[in-house]
mmCIF file of C-alpha atoms in Angstrom:
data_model
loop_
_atom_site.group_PDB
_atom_site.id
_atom_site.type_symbol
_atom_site.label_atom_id
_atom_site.label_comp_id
_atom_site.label_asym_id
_atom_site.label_seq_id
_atom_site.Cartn_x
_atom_site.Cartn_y
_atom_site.Cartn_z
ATOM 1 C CA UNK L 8 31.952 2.609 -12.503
ATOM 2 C CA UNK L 9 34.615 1.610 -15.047
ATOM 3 C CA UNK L 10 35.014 3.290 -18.199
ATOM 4 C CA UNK L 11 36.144 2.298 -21.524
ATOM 5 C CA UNK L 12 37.078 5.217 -24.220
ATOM 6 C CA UNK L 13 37.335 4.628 -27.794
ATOM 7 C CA UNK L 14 38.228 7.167 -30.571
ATOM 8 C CA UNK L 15 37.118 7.474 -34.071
ATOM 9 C CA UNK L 16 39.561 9.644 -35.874
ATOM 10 C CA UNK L 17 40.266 11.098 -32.916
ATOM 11 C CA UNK L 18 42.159 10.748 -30.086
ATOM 12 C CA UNK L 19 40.632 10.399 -26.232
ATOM 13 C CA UNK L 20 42.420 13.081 -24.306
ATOM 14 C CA UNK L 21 42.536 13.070 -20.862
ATOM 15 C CA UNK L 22 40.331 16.600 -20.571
ATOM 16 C CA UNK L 23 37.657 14.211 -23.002
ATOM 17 C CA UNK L 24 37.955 11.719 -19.846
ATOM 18 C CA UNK L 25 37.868 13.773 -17.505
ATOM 19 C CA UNK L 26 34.999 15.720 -18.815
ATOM 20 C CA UNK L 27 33.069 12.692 -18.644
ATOM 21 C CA UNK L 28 33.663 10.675 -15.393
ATOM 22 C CA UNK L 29 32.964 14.092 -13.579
ATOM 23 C CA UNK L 30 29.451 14.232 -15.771
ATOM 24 C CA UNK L 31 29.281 10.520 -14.475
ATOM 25 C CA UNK L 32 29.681 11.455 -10.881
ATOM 26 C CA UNK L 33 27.277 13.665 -10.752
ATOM 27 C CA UNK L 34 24.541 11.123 -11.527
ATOM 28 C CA UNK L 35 26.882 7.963 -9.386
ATOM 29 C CA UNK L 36 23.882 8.039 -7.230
ATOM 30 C CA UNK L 37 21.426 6.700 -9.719
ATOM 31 C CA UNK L 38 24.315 3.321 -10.162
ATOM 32 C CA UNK L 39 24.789 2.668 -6.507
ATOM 33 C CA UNK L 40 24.448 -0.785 -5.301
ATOM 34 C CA UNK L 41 25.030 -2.434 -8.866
ATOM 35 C CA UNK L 42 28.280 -2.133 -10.356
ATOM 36 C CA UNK L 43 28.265 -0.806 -13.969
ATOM 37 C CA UNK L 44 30.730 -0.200 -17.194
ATOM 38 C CA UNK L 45 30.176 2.437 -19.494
ATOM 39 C CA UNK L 46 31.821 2.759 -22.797
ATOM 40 C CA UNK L 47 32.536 5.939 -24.409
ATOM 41 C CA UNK L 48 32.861 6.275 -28.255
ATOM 42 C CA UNK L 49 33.649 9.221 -29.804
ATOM 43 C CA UNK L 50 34.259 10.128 -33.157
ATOM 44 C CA UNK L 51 35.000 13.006 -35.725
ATOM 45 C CA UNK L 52 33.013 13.029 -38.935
ATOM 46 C CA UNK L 53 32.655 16.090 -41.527
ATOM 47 C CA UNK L 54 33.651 18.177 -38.522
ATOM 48 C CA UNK L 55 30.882 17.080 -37.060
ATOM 49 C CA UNK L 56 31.443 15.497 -33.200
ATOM 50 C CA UNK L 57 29.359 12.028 -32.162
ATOM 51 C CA UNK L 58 29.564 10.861 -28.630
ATOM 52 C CA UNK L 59 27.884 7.378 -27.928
ATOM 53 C CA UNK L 60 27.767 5.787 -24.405
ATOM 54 C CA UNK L 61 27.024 2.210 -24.039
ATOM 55 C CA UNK L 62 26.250 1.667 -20.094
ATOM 56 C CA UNK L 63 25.842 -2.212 -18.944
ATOM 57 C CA UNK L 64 23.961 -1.948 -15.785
ATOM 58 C CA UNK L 65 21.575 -4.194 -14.045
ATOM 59 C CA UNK L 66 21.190 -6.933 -16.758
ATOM 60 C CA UNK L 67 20.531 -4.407 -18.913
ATOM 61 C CA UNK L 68 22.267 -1.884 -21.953
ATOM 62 C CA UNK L 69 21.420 2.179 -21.994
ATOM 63 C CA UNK L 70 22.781 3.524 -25.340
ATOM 64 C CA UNK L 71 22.929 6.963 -25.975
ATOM 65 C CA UNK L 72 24.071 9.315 -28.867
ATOM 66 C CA UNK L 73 24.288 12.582 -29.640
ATOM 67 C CA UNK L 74 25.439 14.622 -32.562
ATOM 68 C CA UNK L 75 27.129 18.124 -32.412
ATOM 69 C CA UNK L 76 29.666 21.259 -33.572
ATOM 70 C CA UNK L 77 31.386 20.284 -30.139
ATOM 71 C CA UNK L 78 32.804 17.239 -28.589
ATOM 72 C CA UNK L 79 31.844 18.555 -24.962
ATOM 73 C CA UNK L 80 28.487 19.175 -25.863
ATOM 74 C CA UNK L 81 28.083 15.997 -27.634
ATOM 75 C CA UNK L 82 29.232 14.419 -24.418
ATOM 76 C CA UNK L 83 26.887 16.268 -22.002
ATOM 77 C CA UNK L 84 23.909 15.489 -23.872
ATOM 78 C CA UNK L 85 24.777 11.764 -24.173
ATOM 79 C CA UNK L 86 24.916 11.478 -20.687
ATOM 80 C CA UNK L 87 21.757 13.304 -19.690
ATOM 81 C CA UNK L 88 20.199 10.770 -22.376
ATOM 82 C CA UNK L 89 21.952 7.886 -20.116
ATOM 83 C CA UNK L 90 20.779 9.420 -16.626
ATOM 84 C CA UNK L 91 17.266 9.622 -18.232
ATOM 85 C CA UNK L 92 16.823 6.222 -19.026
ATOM 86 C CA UNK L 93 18.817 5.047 -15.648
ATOM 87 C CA UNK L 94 16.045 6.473 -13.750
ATOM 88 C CA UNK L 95 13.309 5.275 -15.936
ATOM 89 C CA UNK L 96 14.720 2.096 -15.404
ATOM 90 C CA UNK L 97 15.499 2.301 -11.656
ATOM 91 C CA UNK L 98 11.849 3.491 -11.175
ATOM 92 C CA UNK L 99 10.727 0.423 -12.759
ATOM 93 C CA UNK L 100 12.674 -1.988 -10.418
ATOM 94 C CA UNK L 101 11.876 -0.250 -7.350
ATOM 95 C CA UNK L 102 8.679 -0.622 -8.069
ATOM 96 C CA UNK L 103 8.237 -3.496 -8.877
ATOM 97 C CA UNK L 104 10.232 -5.106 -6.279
ATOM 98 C CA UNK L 105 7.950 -2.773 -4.062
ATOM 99 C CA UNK L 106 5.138 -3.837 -5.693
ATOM 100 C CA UNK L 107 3.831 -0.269 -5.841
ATOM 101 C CA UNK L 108 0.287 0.598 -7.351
ATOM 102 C CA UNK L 109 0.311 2.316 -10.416
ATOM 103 C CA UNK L 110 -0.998 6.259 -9.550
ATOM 104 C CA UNK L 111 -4.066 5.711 -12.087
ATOM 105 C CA UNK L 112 -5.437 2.611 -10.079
ATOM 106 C CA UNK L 113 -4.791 4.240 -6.257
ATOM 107 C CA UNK L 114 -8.203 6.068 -4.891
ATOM 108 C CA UNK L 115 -8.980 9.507 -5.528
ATOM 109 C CA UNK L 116 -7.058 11.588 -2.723
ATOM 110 C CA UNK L 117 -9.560 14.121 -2.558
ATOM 111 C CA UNK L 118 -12.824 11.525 -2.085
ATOM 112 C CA UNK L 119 -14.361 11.565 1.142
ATOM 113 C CA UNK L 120 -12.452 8.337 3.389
ATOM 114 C CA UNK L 121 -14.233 6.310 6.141
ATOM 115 C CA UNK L 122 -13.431 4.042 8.787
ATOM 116 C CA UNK L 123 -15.773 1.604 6.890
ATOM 117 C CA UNK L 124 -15.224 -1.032 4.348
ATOM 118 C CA UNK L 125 -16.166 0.115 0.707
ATOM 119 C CA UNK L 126 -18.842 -2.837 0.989
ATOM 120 C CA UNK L 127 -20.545 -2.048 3.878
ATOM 121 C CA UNK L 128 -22.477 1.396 3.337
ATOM 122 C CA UNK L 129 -25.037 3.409 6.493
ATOM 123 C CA UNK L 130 -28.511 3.470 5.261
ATOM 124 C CA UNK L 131 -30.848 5.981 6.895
ATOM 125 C CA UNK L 132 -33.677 4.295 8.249
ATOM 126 C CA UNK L 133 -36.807 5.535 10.221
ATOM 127 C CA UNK L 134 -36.231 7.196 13.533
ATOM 128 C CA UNK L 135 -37.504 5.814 16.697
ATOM 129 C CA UNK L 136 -39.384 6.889 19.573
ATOM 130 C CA UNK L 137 -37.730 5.847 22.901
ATOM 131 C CA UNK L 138 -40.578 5.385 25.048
ATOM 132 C CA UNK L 139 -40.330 3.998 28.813
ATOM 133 C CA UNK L 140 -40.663 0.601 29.078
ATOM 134 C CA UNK L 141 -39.728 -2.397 31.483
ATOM 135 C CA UNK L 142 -37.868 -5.565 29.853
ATOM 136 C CA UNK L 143 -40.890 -7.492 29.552
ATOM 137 C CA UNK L 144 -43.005 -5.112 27.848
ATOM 138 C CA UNK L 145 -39.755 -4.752 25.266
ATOM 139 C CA UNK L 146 -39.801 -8.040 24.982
ATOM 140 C CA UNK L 147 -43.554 -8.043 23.718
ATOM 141 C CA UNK L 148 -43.030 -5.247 21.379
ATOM 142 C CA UNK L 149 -40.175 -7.188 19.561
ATOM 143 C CA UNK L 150 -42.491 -10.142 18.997
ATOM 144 C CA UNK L 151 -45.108 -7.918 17.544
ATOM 145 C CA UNK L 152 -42.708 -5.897 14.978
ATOM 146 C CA UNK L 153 -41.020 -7.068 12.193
ATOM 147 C CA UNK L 154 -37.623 -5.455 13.440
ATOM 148 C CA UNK L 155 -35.258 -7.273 15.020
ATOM 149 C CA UNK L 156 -34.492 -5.137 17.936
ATOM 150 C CA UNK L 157 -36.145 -2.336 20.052
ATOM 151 C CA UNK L 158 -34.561 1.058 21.441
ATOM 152 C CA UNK L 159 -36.273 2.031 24.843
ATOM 153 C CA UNK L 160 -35.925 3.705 27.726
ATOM 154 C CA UNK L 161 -36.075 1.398 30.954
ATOM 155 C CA UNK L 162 -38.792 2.421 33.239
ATOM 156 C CA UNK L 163 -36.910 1.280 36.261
ATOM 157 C CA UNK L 164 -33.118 2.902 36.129
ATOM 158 C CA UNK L 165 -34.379 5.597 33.315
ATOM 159 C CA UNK L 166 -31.116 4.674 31.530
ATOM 160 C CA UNK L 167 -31.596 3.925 27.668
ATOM 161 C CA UNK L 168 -31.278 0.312 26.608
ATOM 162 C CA UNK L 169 -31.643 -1.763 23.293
ATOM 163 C CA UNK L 170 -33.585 -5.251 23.683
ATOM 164 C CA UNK L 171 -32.677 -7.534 20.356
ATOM 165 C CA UNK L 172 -33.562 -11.055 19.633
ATOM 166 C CA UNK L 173 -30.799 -13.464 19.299
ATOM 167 C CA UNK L 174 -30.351 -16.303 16.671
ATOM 168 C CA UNK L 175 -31.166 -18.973 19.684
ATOM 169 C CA UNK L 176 -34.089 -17.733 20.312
ATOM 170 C CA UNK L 177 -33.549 -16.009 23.203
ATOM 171 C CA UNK L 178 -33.751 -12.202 24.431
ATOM 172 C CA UNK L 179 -30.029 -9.944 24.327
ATOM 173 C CA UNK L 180 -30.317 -7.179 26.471
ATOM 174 C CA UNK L 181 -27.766 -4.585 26.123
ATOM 175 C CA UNK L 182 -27.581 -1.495 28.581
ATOM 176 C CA UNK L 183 -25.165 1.150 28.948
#
């Protein structure tokens, strides 16, 4: 980061500069990647002590000031105003180059999840009574019922098996 100091009735010292790169590299991580320029004005006024940052960073300006009995604490609190509004900002492009969901549109992480589609949803229906059966007599149970498949238990290997009629017309039989 390069600074720029300027002094209002006042003179930048080099413990002023000081003071405030080592502020500055304490937040450097929040300005990697884009190179930034900061400028410093201080000034003295009716002993009171005004620090103003101007940071150009990212296509964008962060201005801060502060007002105070003390230059150094004028300073500080400029440039936790600056790292404030860095991360806002940072936040915003990471986000939206991530194209992250905003927390009050993600689902509830407490609700109960499934597997399934929000769309698709089990229905309960009636319970059915396997009953031994051969293919055939499946076959004539599914023409008689308005369902569209049968559950039974073949009479032959005693294994359970699910007899459904297909859109061709024709009989699917599907056995474990």
């Amino acid at each position: 980061m390069k600074f720029e100091y300027s002094g209002r009735h006042i003179e930048v010292t080099p413990a002023l500069r000081s003071h405030v790169e080592d502020h500055f590299k304490k937040i450097e991580h929040i300005f990697k990647g884009k190179p930034s320029k900061a400028h410093v004005i201080i000034e003295v006024e009716r002993n009171k002590h005004k620090a103003e940052i101007i940071v150009h960073w990212r296509n964008e300006t962060l201005a801060a000031n502060s007002s105070n009995s003390d230059m150094y604490l004028s300073l500080s609190q400029s440039i936790a105003k600056i790292e404030k509004q860095a991360l806002k900002l940072k936040t915003k492009v990471i986000d939206k180059s991530h194209k992250a969901k905003k927390v009050s549109t993600l689902p509830d992480v407490n609700a109960v999840q499934s597997d399934e589609p929000a769309t698709s949803k089990i229905i309960k229906t009636r319970r059915y009574s396997v009953k031994p059966m051969t293919s055939e007599e499946a076959i004539m149970e599914l023409q008689g019922s308005a369902d569209s498949f049968v559950v039974f238990r073949n009479a032959d290997s005693e294994k359970l098996a699910v007899m459904y009629e297909r859109k061709d017309g024709n009989y699917g039989l599907i056995e474990p």
